[in-house]
């Protein structure tokens, strides 16, 4: 399987509690994301987190010898079976029973391959989405998984992602601040008052997936229709080349349907798309979310804008986006705004969830 295990270095030494049978419970953080799933748990020596990271997708195939159905997930499934790979959480949640069952199968395959202990306290970073059916399906996946025998809890993804941005422990829980989750399927924003979520806001109009579609369209326009790429390739262009600081035009080659190849250079398409995304994100926050927050909680609004705004999610990984977001939002609000993010914003929600799990296991 093509997953990534790594030492993150941001985890703290595990102070795991003790389960009913006397064994130490392992604190685990989980984010079942629309594009990627990330799991964090203490490493071998207990001083650094072990990070498991994979695409949230799955493909099945039939064993040529036995006829048995086999499962591939993550990068391997996307690479080898692009014609039938399933991204079961494309909307952020399992929308129906079939996708819930696929998510369960996918999750259990990860748990088994990476030996994630059943005797664990698990905290899930959950998106803020007004979708009761999807949330119930996700809850069923979580509750029926083979891990989390010690405890299972869930916290908002934007809160979990803000924890590593604010410090090395759980300082964010004691803060009053605004968090923005720049995800693949939604743009989310919430205010937090000492861990309490206030005025949660979600829109599906400004998303990482939409950026991928825009890049594909702009590539076709920039090449005068000679090049058509799929959304997966557009996402790879975005992740590999988008850069608000040092973007450089890049060259790629496609195979022609009638034979031969065509080399082309992309100069504008990627950055045009991510610039539009950032302008739209700033507009949604400045003109929709923040006025609603001010209307509902004026004092929290005032206090929060004097503190850093934490951003997280896959789009927050683009180099230079933190400073660019800070500059554009400050200009839109006509006041100085500070914006912060963890070193790896796409992994940050899982790290934050794991820190919460460690505290809960310790005090359980």
Coordinates of N, CA and C in Angstrom, one line a residue, residues 16-108:
X16 N -0.4 8.2 28.4 CA -1.6 7.4 28.2 C -2.2 7.0 29.5
X17 N -3.5 6.9 29.6 CA -4.2 6.4 30.7 C -4.1 4.9 30.7
X18 N -4.9 4.3 31.6 CA -4.9 2.8 31.7 C -6.3 2.3 31.6
X19 N -6.5 1.3 30.7 CA -7.8 0.8 30.4 C -8.2 -0.2 31.5
X20 N -9.4 -0.8 31.4 CA -9.9 -1.6 32.5 C -9.1 -2.9 32.7
X21 N -8.3 -3.3 31.6 CA -7.5 -4.5 31.8 C -6.1 -4.2 32.2
X22 N -5.8 -2.9 32.6 CA -4.5 -2.6 33.1 C -3.5 -2.1 32.0
X23 N -3.8 -2.3 30.7 CA -2.9 -1.9 29.7 C -3.0 -0.4 29.4
X24 N -1.9 0.3 29.0 CA -1.9 1.7 28.7 C -2.7 1.9 27.4
X25 N -3.7 2.8 27.5 CA -4.4 3.2 26.3 C -3.6 4.2 25.4
X26 N -3.6 4.0 24.1 CA -2.8 4.9 23.2 C -3.7 6.0 22.7
X27 N -3.3 7.3 22.8 CA -4.0 8.4 22.2 C -3.8 8.5 20.7
X28 N -4.9 8.5 20.0 CA -4.9 8.6 18.5 C -5.8 9.7 18.0
X29 N -5.3 10.4 17.1 CA -6.0 11.5 16.4 C -6.3 11.0 14.9
X30 N -7.5 11.3 14.5 CA -7.9 10.8 13.1 C -8.7 11.9 12.4
X31 N -8.3 12.1 11.2 CA -9.1 13.0 10.3 C -9.4 12.1 9.0
X32 N -10.7 11.8 8.8 CA -11.2 11.2 7.6 C -11.6 12.3 6.6
X33 N -10.6 12.7 5.8 CA -10.8 13.8 5.0 C -11.4 13.5 3.6
X34 N -11.9 14.5 2.9 CA -12.5 14.2 1.6 C -11.4 13.8 0.6
X35 N -10.2 14.4 0.7 CA -9.1 14.1 -0.2 C -8.1 13.1 0.5
X36 N -7.7 13.4 1.7 CA -6.7 12.6 2.4 C -7.2 12.3 3.8
X37 N -6.8 11.1 4.2 CA -7.1 10.6 5.6 C -5.7 10.6 6.3
X38 N -5.7 11.2 7.5 CA -4.5 11.3 8.3 C -4.7 10.8 9.7
X39 N -3.8 10.0 10.2 CA -3.9 9.4 11.6 C -2.6 9.7 12.3
X40 N -2.7 10.1 13.5 CA -1.5 10.4 14.4 C -1.6 9.6 15.6
X41 N -0.5 9.0 16.0 CA -0.4 8.3 17.3 C 1.1 8.3 17.7
X42 N 1.3 8.0 19.0 CA 2.7 8.1 19.5 C 3.6 7.1 18.7
X43 N 4.8 7.6 18.4 CA 5.8 6.7 17.7 C 6.4 5.7 18.6
X44 N 7.3 5.0 18.1 CA 7.9 3.8 18.8 C 8.5 4.2 20.2
X45 N 9.1 5.4 20.3 CA 9.7 5.8 21.5 C 8.8 6.7 22.4
X46 N 7.6 7.0 21.9 CA 6.6 7.8 22.6 C 6.9 9.3 22.7
X47 N 8.0 9.8 22.0 CA 8.3 11.2 22.0 C 7.9 12.0 20.8
X48 N 7.6 11.3 19.7 CA 7.2 12.0 18.5 C 6.0 11.2 17.9
X49 N 5.2 11.9 17.2 CA 4.0 11.3 16.6 C 4.4 10.5 15.3
X50 N 3.8 9.4 15.2 CA 3.8 8.6 13.9 C 2.6 9.1 13.1
X51 N 2.9 9.5 11.9 CA 1.8 10.0 11.0 C 1.6 9.0 9.9
X52 N 0.3 8.7 9.7 CA -0.1 7.8 8.6 C -1.0 8.7 7.7
X53 N -0.6 8.8 6.5 CA -1.3 9.7 5.6 C -1.6 9.1 4.2
X54 N -2.8 9.1 3.8 CA -3.2 8.4 2.5 C -4.3 9.1 1.8
X55 N -4.4 9.0 0.5 CA -5.6 9.5 -0.2 C -6.9 8.7 0.3
X56 N -8.0 9.4 0.5 CA -9.2 8.8 0.9 C -9.9 8.2 -0.3
X57 N -9.4 7.1 -0.8 CA -10.0 6.4 -1.9 C -9.8 4.9 -1.8
X58 N -10.5 4.2 -2.6 CA -10.4 2.7 -2.5 C -10.9 2.1 -3.9
X59 N -10.2 1.0 -4.2 CA -10.6 0.3 -5.4 C -10.6 -1.2 -5.0
X60 N -11.5 -2.0 -5.6 CA -11.5 -3.4 -5.4 C -11.2 -4.1 -6.7
X61 N -10.6 -5.3 -6.6 CA -10.3 -6.1 -7.8 C -10.4 -7.5 -7.5
X62 N -10.4 -8.4 -8.5 CA -10.6 -9.8 -8.3 C -9.2 -10.5 -8.4
X63 N -8.8 -11.3 -7.4 CA -7.6 -12.0 -7.5 C -7.7 -13.0 -8.7
X64 N -6.7 -12.9 -9.6 CA -6.7 -13.7 -10.8 C -6.6 -15.2 -10.6
X65 N -6.1 -15.6 -9.5 CA -6.0 -17.0 -9.2 C -7.1 -17.6 -8.4
X66 N -7.5 -16.9 -7.3 CA -8.5 -17.4 -6.4 C -9.9 -16.8 -6.6
X67 N -10.0 -15.7 -7.4 CA -11.3 -15.1 -7.5 C -11.7 -14.3 -6.3
X68 N -10.9 -14.2 -5.3 CA -11.2 -13.4 -4.1 C -11.2 -11.9 -4.4
X69 N -12.1 -11.2 -3.8 CA -12.1 -9.8 -3.9 C -11.0 -9.2 -3.0
X70 N -10.1 -8.4 -3.6 CA -9.1 -7.7 -2.9 C -9.3 -6.2 -2.9
X71 N -8.7 -5.5 -1.9 CA -8.9 -4.1 -1.7 C -7.5 -3.4 -1.9
X72 N -7.5 -2.3 -2.6 CA -6.4 -1.4 -2.6 C -7.0 0.0 -2.1
X73 N -6.2 0.8 -1.4 CA -6.6 2.1 -1.0 C -5.5 3.1 -1.2
X74 N -5.8 4.3 -1.1 CA -4.8 5.4 -1.2 C -4.2 5.6 -2.5
X75 N -3.0 6.1 -2.5 CA -2.3 6.4 -3.8 C -2.2 5.2 -4.7
X76 N -2.0 4.0 -4.1 CA -1.9 2.8 -5.0 C -3.2 2.6 -5.8
X77 N -4.3 2.7 -5.1 CA -5.6 2.6 -5.8 C -5.8 3.6 -6.9
X78 N -5.5 4.9 -6.5 CA -5.7 6.0 -7.5 C -4.8 5.8 -8.7
X79 N -3.6 5.3 -8.5 CA -2.6 5.1 -9.6 C -3.0 3.9 -10.5
X80 N -3.3 2.8 -9.9 CA -3.5 1.6 -10.6 C -4.9 1.4 -11.2
X81 N -5.9 2.0 -10.6 CA -7.3 1.8 -11.0 C -8.0 3.2 -11.1
X82 N -7.5 4.1 -11.9 CA -8.1 5.4 -12.0 C -9.5 5.4 -12.7
X83 N -9.8 4.3 -13.4 CA -11.1 4.2 -14.0 C -12.2 3.8 -13.1
X84 N -11.8 3.2 -11.9 CA -12.9 2.9 -11.0 C -12.6 3.1 -9.5
X85 N -11.6 3.9 -9.3 CA -11.3 4.2 -7.9 C -12.5 5.1 -7.3
X86 N -12.8 4.9 -6.1 CA -13.9 5.6 -5.4 C -13.4 6.5 -4.3
X87 N -13.7 7.8 -4.4 CA -13.4 8.7 -3.3 C -14.7 8.8 -2.5
X88 N -14.8 8.1 -1.5 CA -16.1 7.9 -0.8 C -16.5 9.1 0.0
X89 N -15.7 10.1 0.3 CA -16.0 11.2 1.1 C -15.8 12.5 0.3
X90 N -16.2 12.5 -1.0 CA -16.0 13.7 -1.8 C -16.7 14.9 -1.3
X91 N -17.9 14.7 -0.7 CA -18.6 15.8 -0.2 C -18.2 16.1 1.3
X92 N -17.3 15.4 1.8 CA -16.8 15.6 3.2 C -17.4 14.6 4.1
X93 N -18.5 13.9 3.7 CA -19.1 12.9 4.6 C -19.6 11.8 3.7
X94 N -19.8 10.6 4.3 CA -20.5 9.5 3.6 C -21.9 9.8 3.4
X95 N -22.4 10.0 2.2 CA -23.7 10.5 1.9 C -24.8 9.5 2.0
X96 N -24.5 8.2 1.8 CA -25.5 7.1 1.9 C -24.9 5.9 2.5
X97 N -25.7 4.8 2.6 CA -25.3 3.6 3.3 C -24.1 2.9 2.6
X98 N -24.2 3.0 1.2 CA -23.1 2.4 0.4 C -21.8 3.0 0.7
X99 N -21.8 4.4 0.7 CA -20.5 5.1 0.9 C -20.0 4.9 2.4
X100 N -21.0 4.8 3.3 CA -20.6 4.6 4.7 C -19.9 3.2 4.8
X101 N -20.5 2.2 4.1 CA -19.9 0.9 4.2 C -18.5 0.9 3.5
X102 N -18.3 1.6 2.4 CA -17.0 1.7 1.8 C -16.0 2.4 2.7
X103 N -16.5 3.5 3.4 CA -15.6 4.2 4.3 C -15.2 3.3 5.4
X104 N -16.1 2.5 6.0 CA -15.7 1.5 7.0 C -14.7 0.5 6.5
X105 N -14.9 0.0 5.3 CA -13.9 -1.0 4.8 C -12.6 -0.3 4.6
X106 N -12.6 0.9 4.0 CA -11.3 1.7 3.8 C -10.6 1.9 5.1
X107 N -11.3 2.4 6.2 CA -10.7 2.7 7.4 C -10.2 1.4 8.1
X108 N -10.9 0.4 8.1 CA -10.4 -0.9 8.7 C -9.2 -1.4 8.0

